PDB file of C-alpha atoms in Angstrom:
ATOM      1  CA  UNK A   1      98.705 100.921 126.170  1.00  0.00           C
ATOM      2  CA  UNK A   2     100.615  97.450 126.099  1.00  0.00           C
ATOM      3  CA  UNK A   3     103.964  96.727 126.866  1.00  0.00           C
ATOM      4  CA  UNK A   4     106.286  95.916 124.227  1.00  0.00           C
ATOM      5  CA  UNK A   5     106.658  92.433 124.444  1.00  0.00           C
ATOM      6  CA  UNK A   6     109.813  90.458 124.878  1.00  0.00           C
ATOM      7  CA  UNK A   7     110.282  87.979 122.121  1.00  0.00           C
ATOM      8  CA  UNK A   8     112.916  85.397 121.406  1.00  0.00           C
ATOM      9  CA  UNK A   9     114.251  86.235 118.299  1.00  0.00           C
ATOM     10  CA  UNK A  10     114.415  83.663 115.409  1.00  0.00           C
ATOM     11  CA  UNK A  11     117.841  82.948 114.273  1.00  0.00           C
ATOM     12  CA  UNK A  12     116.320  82.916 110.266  1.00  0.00           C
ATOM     13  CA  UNK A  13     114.257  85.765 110.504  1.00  0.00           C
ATOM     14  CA  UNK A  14     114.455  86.602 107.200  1.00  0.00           C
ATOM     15  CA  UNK A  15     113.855  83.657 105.552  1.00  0.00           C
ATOM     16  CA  UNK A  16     110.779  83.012 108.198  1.00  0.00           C
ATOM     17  CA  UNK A  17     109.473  85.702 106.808  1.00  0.00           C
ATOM     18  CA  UNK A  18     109.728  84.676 103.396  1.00  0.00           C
ATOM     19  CA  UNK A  19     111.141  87.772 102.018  1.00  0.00           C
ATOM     20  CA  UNK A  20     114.164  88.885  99.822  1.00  0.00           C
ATOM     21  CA  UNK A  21     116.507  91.798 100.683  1.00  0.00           C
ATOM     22  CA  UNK A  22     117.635  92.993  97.326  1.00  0.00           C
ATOM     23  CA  UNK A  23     115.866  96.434  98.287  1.00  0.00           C
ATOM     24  CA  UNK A  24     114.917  98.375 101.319  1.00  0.00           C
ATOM     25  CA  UNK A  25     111.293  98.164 100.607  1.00  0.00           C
ATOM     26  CA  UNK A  26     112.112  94.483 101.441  1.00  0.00           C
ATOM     27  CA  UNK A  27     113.451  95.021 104.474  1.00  0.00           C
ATOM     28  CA  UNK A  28     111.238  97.332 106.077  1.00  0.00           C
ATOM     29  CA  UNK A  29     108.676  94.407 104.782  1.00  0.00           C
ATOM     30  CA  UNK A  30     110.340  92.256 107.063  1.00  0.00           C
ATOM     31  CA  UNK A  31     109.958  95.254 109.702  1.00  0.00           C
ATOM     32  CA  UNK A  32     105.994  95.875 109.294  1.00  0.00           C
ATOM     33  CA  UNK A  33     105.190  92.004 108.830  1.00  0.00           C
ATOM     34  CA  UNK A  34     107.097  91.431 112.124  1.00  0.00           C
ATOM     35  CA  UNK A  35     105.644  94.502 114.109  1.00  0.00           C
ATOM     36  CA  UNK A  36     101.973  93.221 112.810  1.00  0.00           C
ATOM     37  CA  UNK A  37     102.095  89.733 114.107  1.00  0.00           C
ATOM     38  CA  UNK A  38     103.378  90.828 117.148  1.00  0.00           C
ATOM     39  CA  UNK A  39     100.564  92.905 117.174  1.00  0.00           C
ATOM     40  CA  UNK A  40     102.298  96.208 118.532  1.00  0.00           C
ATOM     41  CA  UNK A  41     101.505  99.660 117.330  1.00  0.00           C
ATOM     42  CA  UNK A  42     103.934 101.947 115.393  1.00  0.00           C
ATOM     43  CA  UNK A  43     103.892 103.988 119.183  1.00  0.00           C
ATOM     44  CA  UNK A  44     104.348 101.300 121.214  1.00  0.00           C
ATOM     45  CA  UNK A  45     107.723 100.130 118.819  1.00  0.00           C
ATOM     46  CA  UNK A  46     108.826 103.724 117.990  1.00  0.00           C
ATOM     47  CA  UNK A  47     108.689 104.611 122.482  1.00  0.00           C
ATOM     48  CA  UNK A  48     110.642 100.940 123.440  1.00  0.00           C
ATOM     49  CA  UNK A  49     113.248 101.678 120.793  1.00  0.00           C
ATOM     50  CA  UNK A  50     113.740 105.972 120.654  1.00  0.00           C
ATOM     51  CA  UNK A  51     111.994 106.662 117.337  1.00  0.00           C
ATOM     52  CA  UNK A  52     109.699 108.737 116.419  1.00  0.00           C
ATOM     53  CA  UNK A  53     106.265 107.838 114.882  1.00  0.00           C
ATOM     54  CA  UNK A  54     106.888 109.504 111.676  1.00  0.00           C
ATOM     55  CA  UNK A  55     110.482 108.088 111.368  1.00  0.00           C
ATOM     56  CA  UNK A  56     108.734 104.438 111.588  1.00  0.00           C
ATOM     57  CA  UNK A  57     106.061 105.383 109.604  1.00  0.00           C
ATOM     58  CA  UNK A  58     108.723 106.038 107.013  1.00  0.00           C
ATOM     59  CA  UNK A  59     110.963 103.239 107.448  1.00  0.00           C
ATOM     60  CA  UNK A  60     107.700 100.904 107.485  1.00  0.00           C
ATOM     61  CA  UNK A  61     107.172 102.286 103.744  1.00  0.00           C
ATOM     62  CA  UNK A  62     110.497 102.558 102.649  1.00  0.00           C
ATOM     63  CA  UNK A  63     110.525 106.358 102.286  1.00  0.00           C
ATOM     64  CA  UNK A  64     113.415 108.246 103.402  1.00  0.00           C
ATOM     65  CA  UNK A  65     117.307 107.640 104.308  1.00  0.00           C
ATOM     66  CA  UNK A  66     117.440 105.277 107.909  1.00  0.00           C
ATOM     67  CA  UNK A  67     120.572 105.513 109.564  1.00  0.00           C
ATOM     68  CA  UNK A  68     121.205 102.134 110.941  1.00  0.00           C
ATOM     69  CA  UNK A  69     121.780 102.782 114.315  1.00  0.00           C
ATOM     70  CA  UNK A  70     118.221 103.285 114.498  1.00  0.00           C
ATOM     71  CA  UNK A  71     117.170 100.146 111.843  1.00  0.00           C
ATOM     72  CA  UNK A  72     119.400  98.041 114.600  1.00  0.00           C
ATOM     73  CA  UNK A  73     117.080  99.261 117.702  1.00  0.00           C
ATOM     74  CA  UNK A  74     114.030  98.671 115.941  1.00  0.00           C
ATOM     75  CA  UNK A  75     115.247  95.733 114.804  1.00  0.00           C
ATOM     76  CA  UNK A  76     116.125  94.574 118.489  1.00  0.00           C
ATOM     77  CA  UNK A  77     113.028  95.687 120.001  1.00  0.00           C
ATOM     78  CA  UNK A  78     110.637  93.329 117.475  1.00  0.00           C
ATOM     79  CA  UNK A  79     113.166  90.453 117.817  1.00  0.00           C
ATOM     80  CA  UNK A  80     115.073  90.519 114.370  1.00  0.00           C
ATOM     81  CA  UNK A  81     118.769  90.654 113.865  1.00  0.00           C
ATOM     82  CA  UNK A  82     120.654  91.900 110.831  1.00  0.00           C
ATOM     83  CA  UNK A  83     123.646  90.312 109.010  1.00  0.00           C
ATOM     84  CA  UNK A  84     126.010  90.952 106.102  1.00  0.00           C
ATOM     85  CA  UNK A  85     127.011  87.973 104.387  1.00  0.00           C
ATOM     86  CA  UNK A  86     129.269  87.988 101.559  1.00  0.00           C
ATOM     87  CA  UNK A  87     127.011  88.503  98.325  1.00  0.00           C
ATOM     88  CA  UNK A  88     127.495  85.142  95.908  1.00  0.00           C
ATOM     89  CA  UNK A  89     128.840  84.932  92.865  1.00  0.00           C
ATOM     90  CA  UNK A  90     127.304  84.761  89.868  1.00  0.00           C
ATOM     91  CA  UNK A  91     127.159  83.997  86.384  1.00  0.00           C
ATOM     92  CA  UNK A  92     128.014  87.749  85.023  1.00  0.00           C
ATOM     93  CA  UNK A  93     130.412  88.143  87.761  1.00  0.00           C
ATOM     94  CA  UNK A  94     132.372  85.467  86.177  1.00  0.00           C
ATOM     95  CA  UNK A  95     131.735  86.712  82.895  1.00  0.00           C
ATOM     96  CA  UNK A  96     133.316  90.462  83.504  1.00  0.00           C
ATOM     97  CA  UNK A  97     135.930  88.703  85.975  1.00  0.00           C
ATOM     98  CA  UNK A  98     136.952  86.827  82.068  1.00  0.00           C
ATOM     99  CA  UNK A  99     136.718  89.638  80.684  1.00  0.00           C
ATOM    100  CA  UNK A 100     138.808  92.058  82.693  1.00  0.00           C
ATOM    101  CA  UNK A 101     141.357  89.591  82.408  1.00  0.00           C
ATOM    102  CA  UNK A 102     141.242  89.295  78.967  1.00  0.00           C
ATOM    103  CA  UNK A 103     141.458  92.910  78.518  1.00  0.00           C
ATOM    104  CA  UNK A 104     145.045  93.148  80.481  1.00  0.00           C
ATOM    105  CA  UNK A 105     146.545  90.183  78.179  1.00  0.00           C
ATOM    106  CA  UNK A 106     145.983  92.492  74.929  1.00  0.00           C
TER     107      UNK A 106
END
């Protein structure tokens, strides 16, 4: 069986990876792509990081509820990092922020 490797983890890994978070299937995209070209097994990831099989298995197809605890280790162990950035604003935020505040002038 091989180790799990040490990598240095890319500060973009998301945008590396040329993939879109709007979903979870996205993310644990981001997972499987990343676990792939590192070429580890779903054993060798799920033993360095305290997860089962299955629960990868899952995550890796988006099925189930992940507590992220365990999205974090995984995440450590293939050399990805997750952030929360504040989510931009858009057109029809603006347009129900107008029209809230229309509402309270009537």
């Amino acid at each position: 069986m091989r180790e799990a490797r040490q990598v240095q983890a890319n500060p973009h890994p998301v945008e590396a990876l040329g993939s879109d978070l709007r979903e979870l299937g996205a993310l644990s995209r981001v997972f499987l792509r990343r676990r792939r070209a590192l070429g580890l097994t779903q054993r060798q990831v799920s033993d360095a990081c305290g997860v089962s099989v299955q629960w990868l298995s899952e995550f890796e197809n988006a099925k189930g509820d992940f507590g992220v605890v365990r999205v974090m280790r995984v995440a450590a162990v293939l050399g990805l990092s997750l952030a929360v950035h504040p989510r931009p604003v858009t057109d029809i935020d603006l347009v129900f922020e107008q029209l809230r505040a229309e509402g309270q002038q009537r």
